[in-house]
XYZ file of C-alpha atoms in Angstrom:
448
model
C 168.578 207.916 19.261
C 170.461 204.626 19.592
C 168.519 201.365 19.757
C 169.546 198.748 22.308
C 168.990 195.044 21.673
C 167.506 193.041 24.567
C 166.571 189.435 23.913
C 166.269 190.097 20.194
C 164.094 193.184 20.739
C 165.458 196.558 19.690
C 164.424 199.137 22.259
C 165.362 202.787 22.667
C 166.484 203.997 26.122
C 163.148 205.816 26.742
C 161.257 202.581 26.021
C 163.497 200.645 28.405
C 163.067 203.271 31.141
C 159.278 203.252 30.728
C 159.238 199.440 30.719
C 161.409 199.406 33.839
C 158.885 201.547 35.708
C 156.052 199.247 34.558
C 157.865 196.122 35.796
C 158.706 197.792 39.123
C 155.058 198.824 39.593
C 153.863 195.305 38.705
C 156.261 193.689 41.207
C 155.176 196.149 43.923
C 151.503 195.462 43.174
C 151.959 191.705 43.622
C 153.749 192.221 46.956
C 151.104 194.648 48.242
C 148.372 192.145 47.310
C 149.837 189.656 49.812
C 147.910 189.281 53.105
C 151.095 190.138 55.020
C 151.178 193.619 53.452
C 148.011 194.939 55.118
C 146.772 195.168 58.681
C 143.195 194.238 57.846
C 141.666 192.651 54.780
C 143.903 191.963 51.807
C 144.194 194.905 49.420
C 142.170 194.783 46.225
C 144.267 194.591 43.063
C 143.308 198.127 41.972
C 144.197 199.562 45.396
C 147.516 197.695 45.438
C 148.230 198.907 41.889
C 147.389 202.480 42.921
C 149.694 202.389 45.967
C 152.527 200.728 44.010
C 152.240 203.285 41.209
C 152.119 206.173 43.664
C 155.241 204.891 45.450
C 157.234 204.041 42.296
C 156.317 207.357 40.708
C 157.175 209.086 44.038
C 153.773 210.759 44.183
C 152.370 210.121 47.650
C 148.655 209.971 46.861
C 147.132 207.099 48.851
C 143.771 205.342 48.752
C 144.479 203.871 52.217
C 146.308 205.388 55.171
C 149.903 204.144 55.098
C 150.317 204.189 58.865
C 147.160 202.231 59.752
C 146.262 200.309 56.580
C 149.647 198.741 55.811
C 151.718 196.396 57.960
C 155.437 196.940 58.535
C 156.071 194.615 55.573
C 153.751 196.675 53.360
C 155.402 199.913 54.489
C 158.865 198.526 53.674
C 157.612 197.493 50.224
C 156.528 201.106 49.673
C 159.879 202.364 50.990
C 161.815 200.190 48.512
C 159.520 201.283 45.669
C 159.918 205.017 46.263
C 163.660 204.649 46.837
C 163.999 202.893 43.467
C 161.471 205.255 41.882
C 163.108 208.402 43.251
C 166.716 207.606 42.429
C 165.709 205.661 39.329
C 165.932 201.925 38.863
C 168.890 202.456 36.494
C 170.794 204.195 39.315
C 169.897 201.447 41.782
C 170.865 198.743 39.268
C 174.195 200.545 38.821
C 174.691 200.430 42.592
C 174.249 196.642 42.535
C 176.686 196.380 39.606
C 179.282 198.488 41.413
C 178.891 196.497 44.646
C 179.403 193.254 42.724
C 182.444 194.852 41.023
C 181.126 194.057 37.542
C 181.966 195.942 34.345
C 179.374 198.468 33.167
C 178.521 197.846 29.510
C 177.831 200.352 26.733
C 174.110 199.500 26.898
C 174.035 200.340 30.583
C 175.914 203.590 29.999
C 173.363 204.626 27.363
C 170.558 203.938 29.832
C 172.353 205.968 32.501
C 172.711 208.854 30.063
C 168.972 208.815 29.308
C 167.895 208.402 32.946
C 170.055 211.357 34.073
C 169.049 213.576 31.106
C 172.678 213.920 30.004
C 173.754 214.913 26.482
C 176.734 212.519 26.436
C 178.056 209.420 28.197
C 181.266 211.139 29.276
C 181.674 210.879 33.050
C 178.236 209.267 33.464
C 179.454 206.456 35.758
C 181.252 208.970 38.000
C 178.036 211.038 38.160
C 175.994 207.964 39.151
C 178.508 207.161 41.901
C 178.179 210.709 43.206
C 174.383 210.499 43.080
C 174.456 207.379 45.237
C 176.883 208.890 47.765
C 175.030 212.230 47.991
C 171.673 210.486 48.383
C 172.936 208.176 51.123
C 174.567 211.007 53.095
C 171.562 213.354 52.783
C 168.992 210.684 53.667
C 171.068 209.420 56.605
C 171.490 212.963 57.949
C 167.743 213.589 57.633
C 166.952 210.284 59.340
C 169.189 211.146 62.329
C 167.670 214.619 62.765
C 164.088 213.379 62.508
C 164.703 210.371 64.771
C 166.196 212.612 67.465
C 163.039 214.730 67.355
C 160.615 211.770 67.267
C 162.248 210.206 70.337
C 160.361 212.816 72.385
C 157.028 211.397 71.165
C 157.604 207.636 70.825
C 159.859 204.712 71.848
C 163.456 204.652 70.528
C 162.959 201.826 68.011
C 159.834 203.430 66.541
C 161.541 206.840 66.406
C 164.470 205.395 64.420
C 162.113 203.592 62.040
C 160.006 206.728 61.567
C 163.135 208.837 61.060
C 164.482 206.523 58.339
C 161.119 206.080 56.588
C 160.241 209.776 56.502
C 163.734 210.922 55.530
C 163.751 208.593 52.509
C 160.144 209.477 51.681
C 160.685 213.241 51.886
C 164.051 213.309 50.076
C 162.647 211.224 47.222
C 159.641 213.579 47.137
C 157.382 210.571 47.751
C 155.197 212.235 50.386
C 154.152 209.084 52.284
C 153.958 209.313 56.082
C 153.188 206.933 58.932
C 151.640 209.356 61.395
C 148.150 207.998 60.814
C 149.152 205.323 63.340
C 150.019 208.036 65.906
C 147.717 210.995 65.308
C 144.877 209.431 63.310
C 144.426 208.353 59.637
C 145.629 210.833 56.988
C 146.776 213.287 59.687
C 150.157 213.902 58.027
C 152.560 216.263 59.793
C 149.885 218.690 60.998
C 150.903 218.163 64.642
C 154.399 219.462 63.809
C 153.316 222.748 62.224
C 155.289 224.759 64.812
C 158.238 222.391 65.114
C 161.437 223.959 63.675
C 163.411 220.679 63.449
C 160.740 218.774 61.511
C 159.915 221.741 59.270
C 163.460 222.852 58.434
C 164.683 219.270 57.936
C 161.722 218.551 55.646
C 162.251 221.763 53.646
C 165.948 220.962 53.114
C 165.242 217.340 52.145
C 162.575 218.369 49.607
C 164.784 221.125 48.186
C 167.876 218.915 47.862
C 165.850 216.107 46.311
C 164.070 218.515 43.972
C 166.999 220.473 42.479
C 168.444 217.360 40.866
C 171.622 215.346 41.244
C 173.350 217.150 38.382
C 172.988 220.447 40.236
C 174.118 218.906 43.537
C 177.256 217.569 41.861
C 177.897 220.924 40.202
C 177.494 222.874 43.468
C 179.897 220.567 45.312
C 182.421 221.046 42.484
C 182.109 224.837 42.656
C 185.132 225.304 44.945
C 187.343 223.499 42.414
C 185.819 224.796 39.161
C 184.872 228.311 40.383
C 181.773 228.348 38.192
C 178.351 226.777 37.754
C 176.887 225.382 34.558
C 174.012 227.212 32.887
C 171.656 224.402 33.895
C 172.576 224.753 37.582
C 172.207 228.544 37.506
C 168.731 228.309 35.982
C 167.588 225.607 38.421
C 168.919 227.355 41.539
C 167.683 230.838 40.631
C 164.238 229.688 39.457
C 163.745 227.334 42.412
C 164.753 229.997 44.932
C 162.479 232.625 43.388
C 159.513 230.224 43.271
C 160.013 229.267 46.924
C 160.325 232.871 48.120
C 157.412 234.100 46.008
C 155.278 231.101 46.982
C 155.990 231.598 50.705
C 155.210 235.333 50.592
C 151.949 234.845 48.670
C 150.898 231.919 50.911
C 151.620 234.016 54.019
C 149.629 236.948 52.624
C 146.622 234.843 51.603
C 146.427 232.730 54.753
C 147.587 235.220 57.414
C 144.078 235.839 58.724
C 142.816 232.372 57.855
C 144.623 229.058 58.547
C 147.735 230.810 59.934
C 145.747 233.029 62.294
C 146.137 230.854 65.404
C 149.850 230.134 64.906
C 152.699 232.058 66.583
C 154.935 234.217 64.329
C 157.553 231.482 63.950
C 154.896 228.914 63.092
C 153.412 231.211 60.441
C 156.797 231.546 58.712
C 157.613 227.823 58.920
C 154.171 226.840 57.612
C 154.397 229.337 54.737
C 157.801 228.092 53.604
C 156.964 224.384 53.899
C 153.702 224.842 51.990
C 155.624 226.793 49.303
C 158.273 224.072 48.954
C 156.130 220.940 49.167
C 153.971 221.533 46.006
C 157.193 221.337 43.990
C 156.735 217.545 44.496
C 157.284 217.071 48.238
C 153.863 215.745 49.179
C 153.933 216.452 52.932
C 151.958 219.248 54.561
C 151.558 220.760 58.016
C 148.363 222.634 57.104
C 145.137 220.870 56.103
C 144.800 221.633 52.382
C 140.946 221.525 52.246
C 140.864 224.372 54.810
C 142.889 226.754 52.624
C 141.323 229.565 50.631
C 140.517 228.696 47.012
C 143.076 231.273 45.870
C 145.762 229.521 47.934
C 144.745 226.134 46.582
C 145.071 227.510 43.062
C 148.519 228.876 43.923
C 149.523 225.359 44.946
C 148.133 224.005 41.668
C 150.429 226.357 39.738
C 153.455 225.342 41.832
C 152.641 221.628 41.412
C 152.369 222.051 37.650
C 155.824 223.664 37.463
C 157.361 220.977 39.668
C 161.026 220.316 40.377
C 164.225 220.161 38.300
C 165.195 217.671 35.574
C 167.170 214.680 36.799
C 165.647 215.010 40.275
C 163.177 212.994 42.321
C 160.375 215.461 41.478
C 157.831 215.814 38.687
C 155.941 218.589 36.870
C 156.983 220.277 33.642
C 160.252 221.186 35.456
C 161.620 224.561 36.544
C 163.947 224.766 33.527
C 160.977 224.436 31.166
C 159.136 227.169 33.062
C 162.175 229.484 33.041
C 162.746 228.874 29.333
C 159.124 229.651 28.451
C 159.111 232.877 30.480
C 162.395 233.991 28.908
C 161.184 233.156 25.384
C 157.937 235.113 25.898
C 159.819 238.059 27.400
C 162.228 238.055 24.460
C 159.409 238.003 21.901
C 157.661 240.894 23.670
C 160.880 242.891 23.286
C 161.161 241.915 19.622
C 164.159 239.623 20.151
C 164.690 236.630 17.869
C 166.938 234.741 20.295
C 166.168 233.325 23.738
C 168.964 234.279 26.138
C 169.535 233.059 29.698
C 172.505 234.246 31.784
C 174.177 235.567 28.601
C 173.787 232.199 26.879
C 171.777 231.768 23.697
C 169.337 228.860 23.939
C 168.895 226.625 20.889
C 165.455 226.899 19.258
C 165.138 223.115 19.506
C 165.101 223.414 23.311
C 162.465 226.161 23.163
C 160.272 223.973 20.933
C 160.834 221.057 23.325
C 159.719 223.201 26.276
C 156.589 224.335 24.410
C 155.784 220.749 23.386
C 156.280 219.486 26.925
C 154.024 222.172 28.395
C 151.233 221.742 25.842
C 151.246 217.937 26.161
C 151.083 218.295 29.940
C 148.217 220.804 29.791
C 146.274 218.620 27.354
C 146.750 215.591 29.584
C 145.618 217.442 32.722
C 142.618 219.043 30.974
C 141.512 215.680 29.562
C 141.942 213.867 32.885
C 140.150 216.638 34.799
C 137.190 216.497 32.425
C 136.904 212.721 32.822
C 137.305 212.848 36.605
C 134.610 215.540 36.760
C 132.267 212.968 35.198
C 133.306 209.943 37.289
C 133.734 211.646 40.688
C 131.275 213.562 42.871
C 133.450 216.502 43.819
C 133.838 220.211 43.145
C 135.787 221.211 40.041
C 138.704 222.786 41.931
C 139.104 219.612 44.005
C 139.216 217.481 40.859
C 141.686 219.846 39.160
C 143.851 219.883 42.292
C 143.971 216.073 42.381
C 144.785 215.830 38.667
C 147.670 218.288 38.842
C 148.934 216.682 42.047
C 149.014 213.277 40.346
C 150.688 214.598 37.192
C 153.219 216.671 39.133
C 153.850 213.651 41.415
C 153.272 216.051 44.283
C 151.017 213.845 46.373
C 149.112 216.678 48.059
C 145.401 215.986 48.244
C 142.195 217.797 49.127
C 140.723 214.509 50.322
C 139.427 213.129 47.014
C 141.921 210.254 46.553
C 140.497 207.870 49.229
C 137.012 208.437 47.746
C 137.937 207.759 44.101
C 135.854 205.363 42.038
C 137.554 202.482 40.236
C 137.615 204.454 36.976
C 138.953 207.482 38.860
C 141.755 205.385 40.348
C 142.754 204.139 36.887
C 142.829 207.706 35.536
C 144.985 208.917 38.431
C 147.314 205.914 38.000
C 147.854 206.927 34.356
C 148.480 210.544 35.386
C 151.059 209.501 37.983
C 152.881 207.219 35.548
C 153.020 209.776 32.746
C 153.951 212.522 35.213
C 156.946 210.519 36.459
C 158.215 209.184 33.131
C 157.512 212.510 31.428
C 155.180 213.199 28.495
C 158.088 213.641 26.091
C 159.890 210.480 27.263
C 156.676 208.511 26.898
C 156.032 210.071 23.492
C 159.561 209.142 22.364
C 159.078 205.632 23.747
C 155.902 205.124 21.689
C 156.853 206.962 18.511
C 157.571 205.043 15.290
C 161.018 204.886 13.729
C 162.057 208.249 12.309
C 162.170 208.390 8.492
C 164.032 210.948 6.443
C 161.786 213.521 4.748
C 162.370 213.517 0.983
C 160.513 216.750 0.273
C 159.369 220.025 1.899
C 155.999 221.738 1.665
C 155.742 225.375 0.494
C 155.767 227.972 3.286
C 152.409 229.503 4.211
C 151.252 232.328 6.463
C 148.444 232.412 9.036
C 147.292 235.234 11.297
C 148.303 234.926 14.955
C 146.543 236.884 17.733
């Protein structure tokens, strides 16, 4: 991996990306610590750091209610943070460069390649331009639809502001909402559980933000190219199957429980939104603590899988999940190769998927054990919060506002690693690779 020199320091692209997130979080923390950012007493440093990390890492977990605890200035700070965090600060920096009509250097192109998970720099600037255009159009469309619906419940100016804020928040999979100021602290979108406009708009925004900009670009090019890349096929098929399966299982588990009082249309809308939002959306129309434990565990599994690479979402990613399932299925059939859509997958990618999954599991297990010691909560609640933080999902069972200082620090680390990615962080911290001058003899151990 190429090293880039900045101020005499040689840094790899993963290190620069990780450092960029740290600087963005630090700047957001300082702004949220200002008296103008809160409606009451000034935020403590740890609370400001938590909120800035959650926004930059597009998580949505909050130690204070965004609608009642933060002023308009504080809310706008969050909005800027999750816009930069969702699209990536490299993408936003590219936007500034393009607006100023400046030349994009080789260093910047290498950073773009790393931030978009691309294998080469070819066409990377054109892809970034498309990302910016798609994002603007999608978020503007969502803002218009939501504002038109919110006008029925609030003044025009507030409806427009709420439409813009929630469209950007939902598309970037940030999960922050302002309805605590309307319906009570931490109320979320529960009042809109039967509303088709709010639900369908939210589902589409989460889905489009979660499949990744590479897939969006590929789908829009389909009419010209008449084919999709392997990556796009895997993302679209796996995402669709997870949503359908998640909605059906949620409906089945909650039909005679939390969905019992809803009309048929409301049951379907609630099932689909709750199946989509764990993939990193962060907004809910059903109170999560009221769900059955089996349903809560279903959401834990969906949060762990997450969204697609190169998207605004987190988790181990749907491509990793699909690759692991295919590899296991192939081994059970005695196949040496892993094949997806008649394409052989390189063993290096299979090993990468296994490494990513194991690192993620180890991180979640370790964090859950520590949080079980520091927090007074049931185990499933602690596990739910840990996976939500790692998967940058932002769904909570109510533990986040009650976290101890140590608990907040642990969740901050989970959110940061979940957004930057365990492998990216591992690459950023690893020492310089040295060539191996010898090989050890092969040995055999018993498996199973």
